[in-house]
Short mmCIF file of C-alpha atoms and ligand atoms in Angstrom, two decimals:
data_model
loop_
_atom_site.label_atom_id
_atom_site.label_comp_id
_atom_site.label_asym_id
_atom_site.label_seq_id
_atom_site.Cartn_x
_atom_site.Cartn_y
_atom_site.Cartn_z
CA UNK A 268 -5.63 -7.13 -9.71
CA UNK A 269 -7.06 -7.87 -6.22
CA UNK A 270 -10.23 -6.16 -5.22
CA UNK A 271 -7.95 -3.77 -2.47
CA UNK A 272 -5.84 -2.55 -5.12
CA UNK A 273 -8.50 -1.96 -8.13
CA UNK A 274 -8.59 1.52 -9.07
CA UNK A 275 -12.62 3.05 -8.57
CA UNK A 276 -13.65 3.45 -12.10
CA UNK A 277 -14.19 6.44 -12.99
CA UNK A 278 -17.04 8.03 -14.60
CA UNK A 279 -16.48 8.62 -18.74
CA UNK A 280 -16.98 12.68 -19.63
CA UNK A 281 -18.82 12.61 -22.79
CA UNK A 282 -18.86 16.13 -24.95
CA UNK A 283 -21.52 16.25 -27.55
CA UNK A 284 -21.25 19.41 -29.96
CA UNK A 285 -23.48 21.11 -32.99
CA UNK A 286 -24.33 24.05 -34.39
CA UNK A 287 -27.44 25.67 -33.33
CA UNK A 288 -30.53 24.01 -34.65
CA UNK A 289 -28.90 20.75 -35.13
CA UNK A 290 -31.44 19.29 -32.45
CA UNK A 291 -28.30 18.56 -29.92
CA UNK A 292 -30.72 19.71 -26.96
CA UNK A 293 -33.70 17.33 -28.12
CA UNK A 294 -30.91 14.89 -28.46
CA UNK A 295 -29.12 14.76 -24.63
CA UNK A 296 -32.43 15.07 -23.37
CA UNK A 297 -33.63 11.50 -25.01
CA UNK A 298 -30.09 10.21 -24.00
CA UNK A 299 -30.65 10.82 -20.49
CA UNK A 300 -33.48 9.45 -20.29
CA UNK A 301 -32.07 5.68 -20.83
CA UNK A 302 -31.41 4.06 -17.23
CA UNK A 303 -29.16 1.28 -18.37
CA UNK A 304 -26.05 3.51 -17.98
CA UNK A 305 -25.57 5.17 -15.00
CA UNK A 306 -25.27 8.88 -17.05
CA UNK A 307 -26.24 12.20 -16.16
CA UNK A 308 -26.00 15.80 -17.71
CA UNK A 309 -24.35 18.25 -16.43
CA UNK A 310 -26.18 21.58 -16.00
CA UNK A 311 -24.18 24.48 -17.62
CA UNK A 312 -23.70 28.31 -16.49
CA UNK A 313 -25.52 30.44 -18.86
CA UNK A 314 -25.36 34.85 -18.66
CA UNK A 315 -28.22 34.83 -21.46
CA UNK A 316 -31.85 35.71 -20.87
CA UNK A 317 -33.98 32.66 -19.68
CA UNK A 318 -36.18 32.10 -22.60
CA UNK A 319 -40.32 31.02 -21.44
CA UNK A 320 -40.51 27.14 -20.23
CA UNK A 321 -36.99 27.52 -19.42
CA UNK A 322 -36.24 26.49 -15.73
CA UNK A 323 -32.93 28.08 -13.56
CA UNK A 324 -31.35 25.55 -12.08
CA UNK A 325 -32.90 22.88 -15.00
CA UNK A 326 -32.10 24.03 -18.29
CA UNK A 327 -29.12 26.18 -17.31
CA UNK A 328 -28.27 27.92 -13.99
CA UNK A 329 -28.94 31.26 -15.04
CA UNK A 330 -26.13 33.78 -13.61
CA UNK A 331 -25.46 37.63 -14.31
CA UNK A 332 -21.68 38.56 -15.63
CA UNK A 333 -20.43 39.89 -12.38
CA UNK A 334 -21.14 36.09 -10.92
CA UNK A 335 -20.04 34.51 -14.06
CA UNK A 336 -16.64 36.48 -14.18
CA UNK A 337 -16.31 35.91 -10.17
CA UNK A 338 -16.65 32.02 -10.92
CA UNK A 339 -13.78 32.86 -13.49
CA UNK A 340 -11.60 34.12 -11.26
CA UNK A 341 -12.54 31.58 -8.67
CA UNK A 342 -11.20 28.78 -11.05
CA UNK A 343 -14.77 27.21 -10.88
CA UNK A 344 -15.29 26.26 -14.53
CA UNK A 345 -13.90 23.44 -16.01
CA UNK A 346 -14.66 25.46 -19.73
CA UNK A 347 -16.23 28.21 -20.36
CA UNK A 348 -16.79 30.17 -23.74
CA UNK A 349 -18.20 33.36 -25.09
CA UNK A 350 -21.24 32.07 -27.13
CA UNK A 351 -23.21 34.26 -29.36
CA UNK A 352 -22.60 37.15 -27.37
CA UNK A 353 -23.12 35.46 -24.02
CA UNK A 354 -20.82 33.30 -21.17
CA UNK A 355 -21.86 29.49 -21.00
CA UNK A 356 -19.32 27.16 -18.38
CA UNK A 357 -19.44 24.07 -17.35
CA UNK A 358 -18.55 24.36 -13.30
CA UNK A 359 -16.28 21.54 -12.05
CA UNK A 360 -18.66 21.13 -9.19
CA UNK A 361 -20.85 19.48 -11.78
CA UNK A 362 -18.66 16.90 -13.55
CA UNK A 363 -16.19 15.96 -10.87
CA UNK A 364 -18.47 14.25 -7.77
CA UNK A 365 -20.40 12.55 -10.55
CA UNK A 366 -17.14 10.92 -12.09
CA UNK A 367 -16.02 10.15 -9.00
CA UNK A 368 -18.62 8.09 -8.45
CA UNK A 369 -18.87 6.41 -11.88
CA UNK A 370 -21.31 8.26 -13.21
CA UNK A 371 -21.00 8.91 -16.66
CA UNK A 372 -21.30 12.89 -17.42
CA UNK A 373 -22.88 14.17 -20.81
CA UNK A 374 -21.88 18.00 -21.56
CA UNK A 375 -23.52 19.57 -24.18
CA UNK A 376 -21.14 22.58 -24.95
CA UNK A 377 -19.82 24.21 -27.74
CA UNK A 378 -16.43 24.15 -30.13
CA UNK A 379 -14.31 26.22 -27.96
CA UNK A 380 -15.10 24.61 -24.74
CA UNK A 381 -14.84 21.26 -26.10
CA UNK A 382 -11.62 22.21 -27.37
CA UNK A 383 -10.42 24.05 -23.76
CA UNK A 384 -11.11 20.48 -22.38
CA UNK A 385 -9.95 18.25 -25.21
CA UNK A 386 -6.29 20.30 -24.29
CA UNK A 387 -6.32 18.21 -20.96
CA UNK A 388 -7.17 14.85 -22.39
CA UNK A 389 -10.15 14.33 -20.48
CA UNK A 390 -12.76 13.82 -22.83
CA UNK A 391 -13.67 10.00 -22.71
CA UNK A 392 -15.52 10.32 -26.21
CA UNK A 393 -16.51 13.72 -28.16
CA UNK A 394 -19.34 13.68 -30.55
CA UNK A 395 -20.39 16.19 -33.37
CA UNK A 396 -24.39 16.19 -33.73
CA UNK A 397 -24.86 17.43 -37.48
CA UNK A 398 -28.01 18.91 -39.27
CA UNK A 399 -28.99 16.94 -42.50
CA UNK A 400 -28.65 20.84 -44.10
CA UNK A 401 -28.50 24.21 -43.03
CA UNK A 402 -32.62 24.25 -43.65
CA UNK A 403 -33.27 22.06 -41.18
CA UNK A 404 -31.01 23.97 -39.17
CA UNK A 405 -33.06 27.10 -40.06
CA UNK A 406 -36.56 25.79 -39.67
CA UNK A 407 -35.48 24.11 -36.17
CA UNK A 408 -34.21 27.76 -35.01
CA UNK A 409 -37.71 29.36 -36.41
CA UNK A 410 -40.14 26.79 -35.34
CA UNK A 411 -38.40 26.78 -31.75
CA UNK A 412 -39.37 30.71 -31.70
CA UNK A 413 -37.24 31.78 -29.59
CA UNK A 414 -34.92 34.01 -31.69
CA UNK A 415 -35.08 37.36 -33.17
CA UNK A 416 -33.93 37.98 -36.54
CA UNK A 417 -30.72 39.38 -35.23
CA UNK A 418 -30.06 36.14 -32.75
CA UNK A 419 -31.36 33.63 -35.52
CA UNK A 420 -28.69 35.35 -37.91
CA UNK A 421 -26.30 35.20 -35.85
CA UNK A 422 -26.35 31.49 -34.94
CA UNK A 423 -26.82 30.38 -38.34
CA UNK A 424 -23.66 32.61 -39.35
CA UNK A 425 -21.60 30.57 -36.55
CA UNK A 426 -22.81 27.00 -37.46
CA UNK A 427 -20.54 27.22 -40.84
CA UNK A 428 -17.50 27.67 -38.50
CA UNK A 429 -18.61 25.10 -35.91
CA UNK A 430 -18.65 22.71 -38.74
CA UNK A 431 -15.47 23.23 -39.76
CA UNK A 432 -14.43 21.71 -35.99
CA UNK A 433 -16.23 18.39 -37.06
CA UNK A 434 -13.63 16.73 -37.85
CA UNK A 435 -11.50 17.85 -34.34
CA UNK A 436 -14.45 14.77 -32.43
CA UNK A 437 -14.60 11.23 -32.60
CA UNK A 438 -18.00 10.80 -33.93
CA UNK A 439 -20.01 12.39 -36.24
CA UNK A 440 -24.18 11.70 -36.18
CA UNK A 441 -26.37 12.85 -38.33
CA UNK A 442 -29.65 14.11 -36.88
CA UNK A 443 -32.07 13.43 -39.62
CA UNK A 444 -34.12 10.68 -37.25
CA UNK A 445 -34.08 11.39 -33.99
CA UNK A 446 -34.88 8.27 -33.24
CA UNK A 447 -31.77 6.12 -34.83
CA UNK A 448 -29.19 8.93 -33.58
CA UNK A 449 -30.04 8.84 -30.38
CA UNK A 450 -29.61 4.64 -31.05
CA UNK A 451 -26.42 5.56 -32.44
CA UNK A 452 -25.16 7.68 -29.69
CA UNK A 453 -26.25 5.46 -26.93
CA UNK A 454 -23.74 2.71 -29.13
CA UNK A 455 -21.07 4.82 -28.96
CA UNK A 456 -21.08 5.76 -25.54
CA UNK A 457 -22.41 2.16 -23.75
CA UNK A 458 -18.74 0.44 -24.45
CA UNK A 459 -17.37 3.09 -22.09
CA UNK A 460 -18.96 1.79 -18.84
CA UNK A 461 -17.39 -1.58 -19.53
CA UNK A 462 -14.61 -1.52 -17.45
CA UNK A 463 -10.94 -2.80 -17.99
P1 5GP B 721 -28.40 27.92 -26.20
O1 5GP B 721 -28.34 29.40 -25.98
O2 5GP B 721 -29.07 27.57 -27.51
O3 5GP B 721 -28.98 27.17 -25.03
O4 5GP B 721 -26.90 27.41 -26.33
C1 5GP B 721 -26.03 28.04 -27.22
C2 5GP B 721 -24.73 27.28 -27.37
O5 5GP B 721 -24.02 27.28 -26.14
C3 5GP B 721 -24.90 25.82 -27.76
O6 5GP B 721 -23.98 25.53 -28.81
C4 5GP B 721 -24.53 25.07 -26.52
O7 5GP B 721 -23.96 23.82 -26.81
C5 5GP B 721 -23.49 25.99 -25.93
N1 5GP B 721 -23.30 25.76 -24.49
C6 5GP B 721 -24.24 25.44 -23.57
N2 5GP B 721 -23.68 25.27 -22.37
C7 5GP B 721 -22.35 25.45 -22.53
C8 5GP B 721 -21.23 25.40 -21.65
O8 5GP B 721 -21.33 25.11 -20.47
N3 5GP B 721 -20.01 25.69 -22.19
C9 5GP B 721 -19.84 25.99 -23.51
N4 5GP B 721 -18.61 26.23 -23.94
N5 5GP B 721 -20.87 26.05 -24.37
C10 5GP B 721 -22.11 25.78 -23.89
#
């Protein structure tokens, strides 16, 4: 193919799943740190309370539901999902200028969005993060502190079913060294900037 008539390559979309507490955050955060692929997150949409060191417009953009449901209606999500009893989207704006210019997009979303976008065949490569037990899980939620009973029960209630959607993604990891999954991870996803 001559150089005129190559296609622009396209950024991947990467999805990367887990139940709460499986250390998916701690995870994308390492990921994104690696330079040698040109890879960025995507920040998501987010109606739930900011919790203390969290930043708006760093760790989620932090919208009320009027906004949220307006952004619905506008057709500016590319997912969203009712989570725990709150709205988390991922707005096109985010993924799409990034692709375009081969950047490599990372979103860190849950079952149902990954499956709203898995419908449209644009997930590049999907990966389940999973918690050596539901412990781990536990003590990650506690030691985090930022749950009340009620919230803590209610995430470790949903990881059971989020597990079940394992098997739906490419790749499973298991985060029992953060280290070596975020190794394995960075495997998975570096053959995707090689272009064909
Ligand atoms: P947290 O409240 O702990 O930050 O996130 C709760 C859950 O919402 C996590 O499973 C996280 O992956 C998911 N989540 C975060 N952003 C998005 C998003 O943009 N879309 C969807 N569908 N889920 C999200």
């Amino acid at each position: 193919m001559s150089n005129s008539t190559k296609q622009a390559f396209r950024g991947p979309l990467i999805i990367i799943s887990g139940p709460s507490g499986s250390g998916k955050s701690t995870l994308v955060k390492e990921l994104l740190k690696d330079k040698s692929m040109p890879l960025e997150g995507a920040i998501s949409v987010t109606t739930r309370k900011m919790r203390p060191f969290e930043v708006d417009g760093v760790d989620y953009f932090f919208w009320d539901k009027m906004k949220f449901q307006d952004g619905v209606s506008k057709g500016s999500f590319l997912e969203w999902a009712e989570v725990y009893g709150n709205y988390y989207g991922t707005l096109i704006s985010e993924v799409d200028a990034r692709r375009t210019r081969g950047i490599g997009v990372v979103l860190e979303i849950d079952v149902q969005g990954a499956g709203q976008i898995r419908k449209t065949g644009a997930i590049s490569k999907s990966i389940f993060v999973v918690p050596p037990d539901m412990n781990a899980c536990e003590a990650r939620l506690r030691s985090r502190g930022t749950e009340t009973e009620e919230t803590l029960a209610k995430r470790l209630a949903s990881a059971k079913q989020e597990m079940e959607q394992a098997a739906e993604y490419d790749f499973k990891v298991v985060n029992d060294d953060l280290e070596k999954a975020v190794v394995k991870i960075k495997d998975l996803i570096r053959p995707l900037f090689i272009e064909r």
